[in-house]
Short mmCIF file of C-alpha atoms in Angstrom, two decimals:
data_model
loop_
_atom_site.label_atom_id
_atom_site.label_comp_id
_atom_site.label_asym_id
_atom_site.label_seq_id
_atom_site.Cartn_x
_atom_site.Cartn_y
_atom_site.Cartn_z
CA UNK A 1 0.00 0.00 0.00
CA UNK A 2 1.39 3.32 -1.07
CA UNK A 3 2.12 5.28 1.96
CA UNK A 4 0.49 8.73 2.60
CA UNK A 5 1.21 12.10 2.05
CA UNK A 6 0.16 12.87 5.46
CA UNK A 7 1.23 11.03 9.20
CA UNK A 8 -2.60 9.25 9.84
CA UNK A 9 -3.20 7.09 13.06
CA UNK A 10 -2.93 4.15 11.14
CA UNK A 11 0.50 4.29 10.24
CA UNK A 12 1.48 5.53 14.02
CA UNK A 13 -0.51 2.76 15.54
CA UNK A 14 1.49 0.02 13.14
CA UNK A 15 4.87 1.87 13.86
CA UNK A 16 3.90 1.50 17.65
CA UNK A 17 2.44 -1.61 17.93
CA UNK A 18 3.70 -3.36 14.84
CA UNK A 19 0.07 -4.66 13.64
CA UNK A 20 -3.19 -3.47 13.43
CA UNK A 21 -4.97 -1.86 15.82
CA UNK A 22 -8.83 -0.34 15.27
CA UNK A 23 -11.36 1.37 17.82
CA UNK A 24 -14.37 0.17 19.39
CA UNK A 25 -16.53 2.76 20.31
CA UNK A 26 -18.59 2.81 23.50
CA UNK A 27 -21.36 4.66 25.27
CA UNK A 28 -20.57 4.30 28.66
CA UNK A 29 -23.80 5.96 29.51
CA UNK A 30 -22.35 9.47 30.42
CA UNK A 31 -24.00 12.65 29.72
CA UNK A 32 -22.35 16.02 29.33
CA UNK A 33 -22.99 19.79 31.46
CA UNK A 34 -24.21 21.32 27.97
CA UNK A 35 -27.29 18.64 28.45
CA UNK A 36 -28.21 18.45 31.64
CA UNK A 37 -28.45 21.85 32.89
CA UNK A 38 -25.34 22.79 33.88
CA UNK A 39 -24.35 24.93 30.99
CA UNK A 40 -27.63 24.15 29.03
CA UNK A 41 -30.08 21.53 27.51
CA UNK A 42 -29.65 20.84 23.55
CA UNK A 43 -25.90 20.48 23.57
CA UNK A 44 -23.56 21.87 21.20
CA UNK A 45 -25.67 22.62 17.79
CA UNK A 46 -24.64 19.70 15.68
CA UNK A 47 -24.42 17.37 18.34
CA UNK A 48 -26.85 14.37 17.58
CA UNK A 49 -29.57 12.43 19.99
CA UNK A 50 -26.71 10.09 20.73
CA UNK A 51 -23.87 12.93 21.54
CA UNK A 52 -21.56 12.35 18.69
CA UNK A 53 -21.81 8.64 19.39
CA UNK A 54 -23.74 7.59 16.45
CA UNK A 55 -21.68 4.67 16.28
CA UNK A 56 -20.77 3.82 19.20
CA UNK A 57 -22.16 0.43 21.01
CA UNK A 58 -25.72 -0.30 22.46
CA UNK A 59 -25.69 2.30 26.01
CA UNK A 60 -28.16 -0.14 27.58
CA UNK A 61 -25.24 -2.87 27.31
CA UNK A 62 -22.53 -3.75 29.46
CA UNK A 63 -19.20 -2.32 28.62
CA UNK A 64 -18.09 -5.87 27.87
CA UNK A 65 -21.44 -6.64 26.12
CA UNK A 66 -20.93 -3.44 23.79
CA UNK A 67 -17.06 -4.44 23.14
CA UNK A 68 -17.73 -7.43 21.84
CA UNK A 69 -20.81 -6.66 19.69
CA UNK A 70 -18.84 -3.78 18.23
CA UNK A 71 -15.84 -6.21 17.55
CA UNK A 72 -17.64 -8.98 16.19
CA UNK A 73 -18.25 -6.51 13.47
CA UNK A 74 -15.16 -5.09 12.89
CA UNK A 75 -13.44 -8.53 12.95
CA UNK A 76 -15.01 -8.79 9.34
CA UNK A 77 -12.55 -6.65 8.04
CA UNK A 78 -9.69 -7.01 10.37
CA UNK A 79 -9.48 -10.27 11.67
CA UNK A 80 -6.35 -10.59 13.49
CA UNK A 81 -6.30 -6.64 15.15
CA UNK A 82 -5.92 -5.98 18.00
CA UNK A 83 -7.93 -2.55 19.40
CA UNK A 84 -8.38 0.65 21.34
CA UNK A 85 -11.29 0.90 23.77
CA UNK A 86 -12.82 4.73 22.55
CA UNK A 87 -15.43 6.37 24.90
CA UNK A 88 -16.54 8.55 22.26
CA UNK A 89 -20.48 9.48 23.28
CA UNK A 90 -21.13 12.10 24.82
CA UNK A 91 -18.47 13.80 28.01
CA UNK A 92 -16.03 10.73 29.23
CA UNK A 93 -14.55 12.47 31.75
CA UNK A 94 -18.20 13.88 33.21
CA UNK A 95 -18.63 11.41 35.69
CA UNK A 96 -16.97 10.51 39.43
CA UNK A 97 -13.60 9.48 39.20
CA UNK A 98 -15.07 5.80 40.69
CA UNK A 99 -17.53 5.77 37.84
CA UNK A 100 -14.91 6.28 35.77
CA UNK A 101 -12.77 4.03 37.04
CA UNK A 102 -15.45 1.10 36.89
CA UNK A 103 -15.76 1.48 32.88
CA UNK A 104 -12.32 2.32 31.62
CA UNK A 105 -10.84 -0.26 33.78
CA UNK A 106 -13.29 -3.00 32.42
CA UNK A 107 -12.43 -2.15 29.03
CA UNK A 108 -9.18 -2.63 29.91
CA UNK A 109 -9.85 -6.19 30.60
CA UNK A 110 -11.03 -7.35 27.30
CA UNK A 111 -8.76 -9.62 25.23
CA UNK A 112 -6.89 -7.61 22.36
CA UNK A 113 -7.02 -4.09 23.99
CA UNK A 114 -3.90 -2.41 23.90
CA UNK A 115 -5.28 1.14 25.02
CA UNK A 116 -7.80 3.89 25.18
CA UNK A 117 -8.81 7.14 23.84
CA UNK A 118 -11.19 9.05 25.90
CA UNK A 119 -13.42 11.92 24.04
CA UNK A 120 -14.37 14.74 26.51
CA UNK A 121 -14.39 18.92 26.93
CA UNK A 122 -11.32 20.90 28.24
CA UNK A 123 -13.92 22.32 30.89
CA UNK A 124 -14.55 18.95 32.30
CA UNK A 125 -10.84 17.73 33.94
CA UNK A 126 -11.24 18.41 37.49
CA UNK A 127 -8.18 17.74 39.72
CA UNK A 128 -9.33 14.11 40.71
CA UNK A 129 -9.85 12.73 37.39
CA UNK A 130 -6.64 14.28 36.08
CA UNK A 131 -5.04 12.31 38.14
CA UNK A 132 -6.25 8.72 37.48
CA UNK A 133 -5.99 10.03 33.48
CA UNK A 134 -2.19 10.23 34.80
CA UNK A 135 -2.18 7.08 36.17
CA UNK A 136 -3.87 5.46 33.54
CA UNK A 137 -1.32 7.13 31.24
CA UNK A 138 1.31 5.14 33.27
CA UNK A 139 0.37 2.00 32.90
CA UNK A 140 -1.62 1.80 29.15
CA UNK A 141 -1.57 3.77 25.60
CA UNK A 142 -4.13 7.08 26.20
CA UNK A 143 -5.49 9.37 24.27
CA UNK A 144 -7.43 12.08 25.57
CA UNK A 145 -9.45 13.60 22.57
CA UNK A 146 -10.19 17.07 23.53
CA UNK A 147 -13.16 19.21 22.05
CA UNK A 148 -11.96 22.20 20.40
CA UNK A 149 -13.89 23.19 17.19
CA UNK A 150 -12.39 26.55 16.72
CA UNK A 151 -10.43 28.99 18.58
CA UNK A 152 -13.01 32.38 17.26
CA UNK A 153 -15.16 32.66 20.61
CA UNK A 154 -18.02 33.97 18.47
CA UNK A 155 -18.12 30.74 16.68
CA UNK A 156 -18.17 28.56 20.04
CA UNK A 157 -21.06 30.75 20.79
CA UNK A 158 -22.71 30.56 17.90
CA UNK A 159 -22.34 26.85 17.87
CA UNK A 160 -23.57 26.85 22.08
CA UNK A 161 -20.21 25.22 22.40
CA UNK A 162 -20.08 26.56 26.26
CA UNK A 163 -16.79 26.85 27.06
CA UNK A 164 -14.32 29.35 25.63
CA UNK A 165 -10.64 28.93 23.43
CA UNK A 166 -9.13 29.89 27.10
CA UNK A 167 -10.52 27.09 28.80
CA UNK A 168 -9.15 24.71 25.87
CA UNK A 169 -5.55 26.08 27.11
CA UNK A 170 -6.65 25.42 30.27
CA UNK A 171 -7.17 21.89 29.92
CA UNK A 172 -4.71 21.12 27.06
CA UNK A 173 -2.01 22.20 29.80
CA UNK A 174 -3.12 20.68 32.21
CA UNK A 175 -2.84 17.38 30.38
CA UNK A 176 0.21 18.15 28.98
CA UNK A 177 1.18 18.61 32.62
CA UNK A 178 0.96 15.09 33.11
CA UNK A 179 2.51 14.17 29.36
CA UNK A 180 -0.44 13.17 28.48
CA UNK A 181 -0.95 12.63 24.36
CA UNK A 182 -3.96 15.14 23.05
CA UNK A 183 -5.88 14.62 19.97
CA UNK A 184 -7.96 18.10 19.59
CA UNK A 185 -10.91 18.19 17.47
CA UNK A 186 -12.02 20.70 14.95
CA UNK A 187 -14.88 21.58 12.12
CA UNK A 188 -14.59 23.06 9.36
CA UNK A 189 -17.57 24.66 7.55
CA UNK A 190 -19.20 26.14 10.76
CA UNK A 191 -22.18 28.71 10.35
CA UNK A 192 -20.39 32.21 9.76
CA UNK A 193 -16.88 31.07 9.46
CA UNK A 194 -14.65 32.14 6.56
CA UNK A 195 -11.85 30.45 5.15
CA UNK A 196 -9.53 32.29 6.51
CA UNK A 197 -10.96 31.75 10.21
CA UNK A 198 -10.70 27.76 9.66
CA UNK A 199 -6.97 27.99 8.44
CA UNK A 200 -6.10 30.46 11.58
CA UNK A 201 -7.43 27.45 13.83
CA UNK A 202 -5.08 25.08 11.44
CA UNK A 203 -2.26 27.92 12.40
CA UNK A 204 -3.29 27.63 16.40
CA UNK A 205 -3.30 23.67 16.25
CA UNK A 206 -0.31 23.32 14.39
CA UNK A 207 1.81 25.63 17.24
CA UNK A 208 -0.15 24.18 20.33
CA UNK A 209 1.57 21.33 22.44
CA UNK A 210 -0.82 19.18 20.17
CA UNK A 211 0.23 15.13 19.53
CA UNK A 212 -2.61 14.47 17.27
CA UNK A 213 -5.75 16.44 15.39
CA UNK A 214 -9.31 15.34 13.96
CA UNK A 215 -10.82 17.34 11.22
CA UNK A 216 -14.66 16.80 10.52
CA UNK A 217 -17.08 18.52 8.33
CA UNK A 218 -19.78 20.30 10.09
CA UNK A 219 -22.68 17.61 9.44
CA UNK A 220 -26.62 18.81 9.86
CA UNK A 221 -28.47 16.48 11.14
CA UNK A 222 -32.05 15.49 11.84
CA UNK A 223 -33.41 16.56 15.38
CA UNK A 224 -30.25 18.96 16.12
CA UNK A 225 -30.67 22.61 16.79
CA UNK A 226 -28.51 23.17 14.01
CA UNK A 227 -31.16 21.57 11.67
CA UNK A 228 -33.72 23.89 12.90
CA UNK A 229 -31.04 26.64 12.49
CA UNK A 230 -30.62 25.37 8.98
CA UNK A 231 -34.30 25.35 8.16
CA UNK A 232 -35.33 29.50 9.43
CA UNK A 233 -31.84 30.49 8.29
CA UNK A 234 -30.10 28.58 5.68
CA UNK A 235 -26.72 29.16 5.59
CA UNK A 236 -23.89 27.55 2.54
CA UNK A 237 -22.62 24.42 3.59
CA UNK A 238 -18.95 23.46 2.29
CA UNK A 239 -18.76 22.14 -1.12
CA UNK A 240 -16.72 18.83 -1.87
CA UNK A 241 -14.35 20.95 -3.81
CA UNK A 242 -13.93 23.18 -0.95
CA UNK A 243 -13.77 20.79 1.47
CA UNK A 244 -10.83 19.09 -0.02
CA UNK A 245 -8.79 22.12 -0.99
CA UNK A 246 -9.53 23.30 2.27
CA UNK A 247 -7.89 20.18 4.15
CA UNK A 248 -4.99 20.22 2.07
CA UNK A 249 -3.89 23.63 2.87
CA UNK A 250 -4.55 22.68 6.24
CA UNK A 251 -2.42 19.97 6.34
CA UNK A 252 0.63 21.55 4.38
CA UNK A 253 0.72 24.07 7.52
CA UNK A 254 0.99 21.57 10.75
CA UNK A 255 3.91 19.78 11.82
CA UNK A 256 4.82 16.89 10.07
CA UNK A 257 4.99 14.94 13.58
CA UNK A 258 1.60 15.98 14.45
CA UNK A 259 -0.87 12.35 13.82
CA UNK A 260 -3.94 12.73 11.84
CA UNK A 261 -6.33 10.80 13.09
CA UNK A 262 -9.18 12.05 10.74
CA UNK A 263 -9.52 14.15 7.99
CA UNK A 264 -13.43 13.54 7.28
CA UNK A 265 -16.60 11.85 9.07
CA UNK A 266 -19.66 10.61 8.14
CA UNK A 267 -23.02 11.09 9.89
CA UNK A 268 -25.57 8.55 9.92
CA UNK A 269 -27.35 8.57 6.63
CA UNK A 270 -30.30 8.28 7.66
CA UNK A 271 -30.36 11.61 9.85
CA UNK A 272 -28.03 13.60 7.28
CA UNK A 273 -29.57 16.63 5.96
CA UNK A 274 -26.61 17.78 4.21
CA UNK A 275 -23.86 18.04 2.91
CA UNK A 276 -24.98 15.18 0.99
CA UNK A 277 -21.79 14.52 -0.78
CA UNK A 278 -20.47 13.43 2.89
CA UNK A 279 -21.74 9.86 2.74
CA UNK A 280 -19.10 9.00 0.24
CA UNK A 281 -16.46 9.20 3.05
CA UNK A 282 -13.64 7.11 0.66
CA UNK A 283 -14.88 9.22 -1.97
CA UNK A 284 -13.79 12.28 0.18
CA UNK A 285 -10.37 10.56 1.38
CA UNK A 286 -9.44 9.69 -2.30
CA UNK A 287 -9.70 13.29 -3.40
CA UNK A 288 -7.66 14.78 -0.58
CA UNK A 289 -4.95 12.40 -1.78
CA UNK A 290 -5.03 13.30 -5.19
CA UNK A 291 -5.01 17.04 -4.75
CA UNK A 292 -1.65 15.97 -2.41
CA UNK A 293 -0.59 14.54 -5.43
CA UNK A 294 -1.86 17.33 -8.02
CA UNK A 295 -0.14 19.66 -6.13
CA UNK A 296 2.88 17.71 -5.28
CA UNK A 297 2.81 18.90 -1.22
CA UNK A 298 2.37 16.85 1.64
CA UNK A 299 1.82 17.43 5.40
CA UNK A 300 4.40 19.88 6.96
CA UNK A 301 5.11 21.56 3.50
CA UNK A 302 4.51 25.38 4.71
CA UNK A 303 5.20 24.65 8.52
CA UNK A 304 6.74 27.09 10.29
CA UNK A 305 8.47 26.47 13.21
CA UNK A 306 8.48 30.15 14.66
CA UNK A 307 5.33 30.63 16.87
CA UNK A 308 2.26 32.15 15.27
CA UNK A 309 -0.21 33.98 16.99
CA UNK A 310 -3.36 34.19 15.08
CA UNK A 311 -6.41 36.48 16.61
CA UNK A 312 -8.37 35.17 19.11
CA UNK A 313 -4.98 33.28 20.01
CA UNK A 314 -3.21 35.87 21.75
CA UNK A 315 -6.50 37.33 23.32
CA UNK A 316 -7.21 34.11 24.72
CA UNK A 317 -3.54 33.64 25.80
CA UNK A 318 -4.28 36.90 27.59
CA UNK A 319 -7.24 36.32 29.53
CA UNK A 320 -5.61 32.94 30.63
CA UNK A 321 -2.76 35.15 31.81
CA UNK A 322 -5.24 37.02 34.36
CA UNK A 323 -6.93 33.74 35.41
#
């Protein structure tokens, strides 16, 4: 297999661990402060019935009972993996630390898991749980996949993200703190976001103490506020075409270190309102690699190793300043 133009999970997992390893995805049953009162009710805009966790195993099942369900299907394709338990629904880190505890560990336990990656907000790492993440960090492979979206506070506010880009800082170093590996998450194609606002969160990422970065496309979907949103105010979504020339500047401006562990997503079909061209996810994949190729560049191309301080960066490194 020809080898990327860009450094994806895959190929770190395989230098790592020498084989293949792929996620299962759980729902340990947690919930998150932007639905159930604390910050607010709907969530975050976009975020689906399920809390991102689409597909994810059966909440109503044992950890054990979703693990292997999930694996029995992913076997199909990759027999002889090996895998990463990956609390992905919802807040995994909005829970007490003995809940927590009592669902990573028995993860942790099933036969072929070499790891975890936990998906949770930078406004949700109290002391406590910090410190079992460190312990866990100690004694497995961990990810902590950390919410970011964008670093323009208008957009988190516009999206009813609830937390600000200072309080990603916040809890990026305080994981970093305890050198533990950070995958942050961003979306491109967010209502009242330029171009030029989604490549100065590129800039940000690619000069934060990031180890790894997910790119999605902003997805509407069915029973979200942001479908509703959609409906009394429709607003462009990203083209294909866009989309992919958009990624590939993106990724010709972070580190060639950094590990991309997605450049794409797909929402459930059934639920997606648009963009439509999204269900074609290998479709999408396939064209980022051929503009690579069309334009002969390649992840790390334009980096620039002296810091960069787009807006909203420094302001927010300011306010943390006075915290």
């Amino acid at each position: 297999m020809q080898k990327k133009r860009y450094f994806t999970f895959n190929e770190h997992l395989r230098q790592r661990f020498g084989e293949k390893i792929f996620k299962i995805s759980l729902d340990a049953g947690f919930t998150c402060p932007n639905r159930d009162g604390t910050l607010g009710r709907q969530g975050c805009i976009y975020c689906s019935e399920r809390g991102s966790g689409d597909f994810a195993g059966r909440q109503e099942l044992s950890i054990h009972h979703q693990f292997c369900e999930v694996k029995e299907r992913m076997k199909k394709k990759w027999p002889k993996a090996k895998y990463l338990a990956y609390f992905q629904a919802f807040t995994n880190t909005y829970a007490p630390v003995e809940r927590l505890r009592e669902v990573y560990e028995a993860s942790l336990l099933e036969e072929g898991v070499v790891g975890l990656s936990i998906s949770t907000r930078p406004d949700c790492l109290p002391e406590e749980v910090l410190d079992y993440l460190e312990e866990l960090n100690r004694r497995t492979y961990l990810w902590v996949e950390l919410g970011l979206q964008s670093i323009h506070d208008r957009s988190l506010e516009r999206i009813a993200r609830g937390h600000d880009y200072a309080q990603f800082l916040r809890g990026l170093d305080q994981l970093q703190a305890r050198g533990i590996r950070v995958c942050a998450h961003i979306i491109l194609g967010l209502p009242g976001e330029s171009r030029e606002e989604m490549i100065e969160t590129a800039l940000a990422a690619a000069h934060l103490p990031l180890q790894g970065l997910k790119i999605h496309l902003l997805h509407v979907l069915k029973g979200t506020p942001l479908a509703s949103f959609y409906r009394n105010h429709p607003f462009e979504l990203m083209t294909k075409e866009d989309y992919v020339s958009l990624v590939v500047d993106m990724l010709e401006i972070l580190p060639p270190e950094m590990i991309i562990h997605r450049l794409t997503g797909d929402g459930p079909p059934d639920d997606l309102i648009g963009p439509l061209w999204s269900r074609k996810k290998w479709e999408v994949l396939n064209a980022i690699d051929a503009e690579l190729i069309r334009r002969d560049t390649w992840q790390g191309k334009r980096f620039q190793k002296q810091k960069v301080i787009p807006r909203d960066y420094l302001a927010a490194e300011e306010r943390r300043d006075t915290v």
